[in-house]
CSV table of C-alpha atoms in Angstrom, one decimal:
chain,number,residue,atom,x,y,z
A,107,MET,CA,184.5,134.1,55.0
A,108,ASN,CA,184.8,134.1,51.2
A,109,ARG,CA,188.0,135.4,49.9
A,110,THR,CA,187.8,137.6,46.8
A,111,THR,CA,190.6,138.1,44.3
A,112,PRO,CA,191.6,141.6,43.3
A,113,ALA,CA,190.1,143.1,40.2
A,114,THR,CA,192.0,142.4,37.0
A,115,VAL,CA,192.0,144.4,33.8
A,116,THR,CA,191.9,142.6,30.5
A,117,ASP,CA,191.9,144.5,27.3
A,118,GLY,CA,191.0,147.7,29.0
A,119,GLU,CA,187.9,146.3,30.7
A,120,LYS,CA,187.6,145.7,34.5
A,121,THR,CA,186.2,142.4,35.5
A,122,THR,CA,183.9,142.1,38.5
A,123,ASP,CA,185.2,140.5,41.7
A,124,GLU,CA,184.2,136.9,41.7
A,125,PRO,CA,184.6,134.7,44.8
A,126,THR,CA,186.9,131.8,44.5
A,127,GLU,CA,186.0,128.6,46.3
A,128,THR,CA,188.5,127.3,48.9
A,129,PRO,CA,188.5,124.0,50.7
A,130,GLU,CA,187.0,125.6,53.8
A,131,THR,CA,184.0,127.1,51.9
A,132,THR,CA,183.4,123.8,50.1
A,133,GLN,CA,183.2,121.8,53.4
A,134,SER,CA,180.9,124.3,55.1
A,135,THR,CA,178.6,124.4,52.0
A,136,ASP,CA,178.5,120.5,51.9
A,137,ARG,CA,177.7,120.5,55.6
A,138,ALA,CA,174.8,123.0,55.2
A,139,VAL,CA,173.3,121.1,52.3
A,140,ALA,CA,173.5,117.8,54.3
A,141,GLU,CA,171.8,119.4,57.3
A,142,SER,CA,169.0,120.9,55.1
A,143,GLN,CA,168.4,117.6,53.4
A,144,GLU,CA,168.0,115.5,56.6
A,145,PRO,CA,164.7,117.0,57.6
A,146,ARG,CA,163.4,116.8,54.1
A,147,ASP,CA,164.4,113.1,53.8
A,148,ARG,CA,162.6,112.5,57.1
A,149,ASP,CA,159.4,114.2,55.9
A,150,GLU,CA,159.5,112.4,52.6
A,151,THR,CA,159.9,109.0,54.1
A,152,GLY,CA,157.4,109.7,56.8
A,153,PRO,CA,157.6,108.6,60.5
A,154,VAL,CA,159.2,105.3,61.2
A,155,ASP,CA,156.6,102.6,61.8
A,156,GLU,CA,156.9,101.5,65.4
A,157,PRO,CA,155.6,98.1,66.3
A,158,GLU,CA,152.0,98.4,67.7
A,159,ALA,CA,151.7,97.6,71.3
A,160,VAL,CA,149.8,94.4,71.9
A,161,GLU,CA,146.6,95.3,73.7
A,162,GLU,CA,146.2,93.3,76.9
A,163,THR,CA,143.0,91.4,77.1
A,164,ASP,CA,140.8,91.9,80.0
A,165,ASP,CA,141.3,89.6,83.0
A,166,ASP,CA,137.8,88.3,82.6
A,167,THR,CA,137.2,86.5,79.3
A,168,ASP,CA,133.8,85.6,78.2
A,169,GLU,CA,134.1,82.0,79.2
A,170,GLU,CA,135.3,82.9,82.7
A,171,THR,CA,132.5,85.4,83.1
A,172,SER,CA,129.9,82.9,82.0
A,173,GLY,CA,131.4,80.3,84.3
A,174,ARG,CA,131.3,82.5,87.3
A,175,LEU,CA,127.7,83.5,86.6
A,176,ALA,CA,126.7,79.8,86.2
A,177,ALA,CA,128.4,79.0,89.6
A,178,ALA,CA,126.6,81.9,91.3
A,179,SER,CA,123.3,80.9,89.9
A,180,ALA,CA,123.8,77.3,90.9
A,181,ALA,CA,124.7,78.3,94.4
A,182,VAL,CA,121.4,80.3,94.7
A,183,VAL,CA,119.5,77.4,93.2
A,184,SER,CA,121.1,75.0,95.7
A,185,ALA,CA,119.9,77.2,98.6
A,186,GLY,CA,116.4,77.4,97.2
A,187,LEU,CA,116.2,73.7,96.8
A,188,GLY,CA,117.4,73.2,100.3
A,189,VAL,CA,114.6,75.5,101.7
A,190,VAL,CA,112.0,73.6,99.6
A,191,GLY,CA,113.3,70.3,100.9
A,192,LEU,CA,112.7,71.5,104.5
A,193,THR,CA,109.4,73.3,104.1
A,194,GLY,CA,107.8,71.1,101.3
A,195,ALA,CA,106.6,72.0,97.9
A,196,TRP,CA,103.2,71.9,96.0
A,197,THR,CA,104.4,68.8,94.2
A,198,GLY,CA,104.6,67.0,97.6
A,199,ARG,CA,101.1,68.1,98.4
A,200,VAL,CA,99.8,66.9,95.0
A,201,ALA,CA,101.5,63.5,95.5
A,202,ALA,CA,100.0,63.2,99.0
A,203,GLU,CA,96.5,64.0,97.8
A,204,ARG,CA,96.9,61.5,95.0
A,205,GLU,CA,97.9,58.7,97.4
A,206,THR,CA,95.0,59.7,99.6
A,207,LEU,CA,92.6,59.3,96.7
A,208,ILE,CA,94.0,56.0,95.7
A,209,GLY,CA,93.8,54.8,99.3
A,210,GLN,CA,90.1,55.8,99.5
A,211,ILE,CA,89.4,53.9,96.3
A,212,LYS,CA,91.2,50.8,97.6
A,213,THR,CA,89.3,50.8,100.9
A,214,GLN,CA,85.9,51.8,99.5
A,215,SER,CA,84.8,48.2,99.3
A,216,GLY,CA,85.8,47.6,102.9
A,217,GLY,CA,88.9,46.9,104.8
A,218,SER,CA,90.3,46.8,108.3
A,219,ALA,CA,91.0,50.0,110.2
A,220,ALA,CA,94.8,49.4,110.0
A,221,GLN,CA,94.6,49.0,106.3
A,222,GLN,CA,92.6,52.2,105.9
A,223,ILE,CA,95.1,54.1,108.0
A,224,ASN,CA,98.0,52.8,106.0
A,225,GLU,CA,96.4,53.3,102.6
A,226,ILE,CA,94.9,56.7,103.2
A,227,TYR,CA,97.2,58.4,105.7
A,228,GLY,CA,100.5,56.4,105.6
A,229,ASP,CA,101.0,56.4,101.8
A,230,ALA,CA,100.3,60.2,101.6
A,231,TRP,CA,102.7,60.8,104.4
A,232,HIS,CA,105.4,58.8,102.8
A,233,SER,CA,104.9,60.4,99.4
A,234,THR,CA,105.4,63.9,100.9
A,235,ALA,CA,108.6,62.7,102.6
A,236,LEU,CA,109.9,61.2,99.4
A,237,VAL,CA,109.3,64.4,97.4
A,238,ASN,CA,110.9,66.6,100.0
A,239,GLY,CA,113.9,64.2,100.2
A,240,ILE,CA,114.3,64.5,96.4
A,241,PHE,CA,114.5,68.3,96.7
A,242,GLY,CA,117.0,68.0,99.5
A,243,LEU,CA,119.2,65.6,97.6
A,244,LEU,CA,119.2,68.0,94.6
A,245,ALA,CA,120.3,70.8,96.9
A,246,LEU,CA,123.1,68.6,98.1
A,247,LEU,CA,124.3,67.7,94.6
A,248,VAL,CA,124.1,71.3,93.2
A,249,GLY,CA,125.8,72.8,96.1
A,250,SER,CA,128.6,70.2,96.0
A,251,TYR,CA,129.0,70.8,92.3
A,252,VAL,CA,129.5,74.6,92.9
A,253,LEU,CA,132.2,73.9,95.5
A,254,VAL,CA,134.0,71.2,93.7
A,255,ARG,CA,133.9,72.7,90.2
A,256,PRO,CA,137.0,75.0,90.5
A,257,ALA,CA,139.2,72.0,91.2
A,258,PHE,CA,138.6,70.6,87.7
A,259,GLY,CA,139.4,72.2,84.4
A,260,ALA,CA,141.7,75.1,83.6
A,261,PRO,CA,142.5,77.2,86.7
A,262,ALA,CA,140.6,80.5,86.8
A,263,ARG,CA,142.5,83.8,86.9
A,264,GLN,CA,140.4,85.0,89.8
A,265,PRO,CA,139.2,82.8,92.7
A,266,GLN,CA,135.6,82.0,93.2
A,267,ALA,CA,133.7,84.7,95.0
A,268,GLY,CA,133.3,84.2,98.8
A,269,TRP,CA,129.5,84.8,98.8
A,270,VAL,CA,129.1,82.1,96.1
A,271,ARG,CA,130.9,79.5,98.3
A,272,ALA,CA,128.9,80.7,101.4
A,273,VAL,CA,125.5,80.3,99.6
A,274,ALA,CA,126.6,76.9,98.2
A,275,ARG,CA,127.5,75.7,101.7
A,276,GLY,CA,124.2,77.0,103.0
A,277,GLY,CA,122.4,75.0,100.3
A,278,ILE,CA,124.3,71.9,101.2
A,279,ALA,CA,123.5,72.2,104.9
A,280,LEU,CA,119.8,72.8,104.1
A,281,GLY,CA,119.7,69.9,101.7
A,282,ALA,CA,121.4,67.5,104.1
A,283,LEU,CA,119.0,68.5,106.9
A,284,GLY,CA,116.0,68.0,104.5
A,285,VAL,CA,117.3,64.6,103.5
A,286,LEU,CA,117.6,63.5,107.1
A,287,ILE,CA,114.2,64.7,108.0
A,288,SER,CA,112.6,63.1,104.9
A,289,ILE,CA,114.3,59.7,105.8
A,290,ALA,CA,113.0,59.9,109.3
A,291,MET,CA,109.5,60.8,108.0
A,292,TYR,CA,109.5,58.0,105.4
A,293,PHE,CA,110.4,55.3,107.9
A,294,ASP,CA,108.1,56.7,110.6
A,295,LEU,CA,111.0,57.5,113.0
A,296,ILE,CA,109.8,61.0,114.0
A,297,VAL,CA,106.1,60.4,114.1
A,298,ALA,CA,104.6,56.9,114.0
A,299,LEU,CA,101.5,56.1,112.1
A,300,PRO,CA,98.4,56.0,114.3
A,301,THR,CA,97.2,52.5,115.3
A,302,ALA,CA,93.6,51.2,115.3
A,303,GLY,CA,92.1,50.7,118.7
A,304,GLY,CA,91.1,47.3,119.9
């Protein structure tokens, strides 16, 4: 509360009551001014800049994603090559027909029956086995690469997908079986070449 001094009369005139400042009023006034200036100072300076949160990168980087896609594609290719190694491909048929034609040309002028069998039939049979064996070997190599690749280089954040490993193992099995059958065909272990009578 402001304290007022009683009215005084000077030269016949009455002066108005004027408040006199006391230590209590000075302290309360200073406190009110300080409180009113704090929000203004905050507004003028603006909000305090907080350090920006570092955005976490996705678990899958571009390199890891492309690496996983390459491994999955290689596993499928391995399985496909293994199937081709077992069933045969058009390239094997073309090679067999070529060897048959060469054999016919060689034996056109004459030759023994055994020579004709070997040149016309045996060489074509061996060419088919060789081509199928190459496809089986490729299936083995590609499938093994898919399974062995995670052991080399920087470790991946996520393990290799289970279906990729399963398909790669299937390609390896088919490729190994194709290689074995091709070797047996090439060396006439499964079916021997026919022999000339007499």
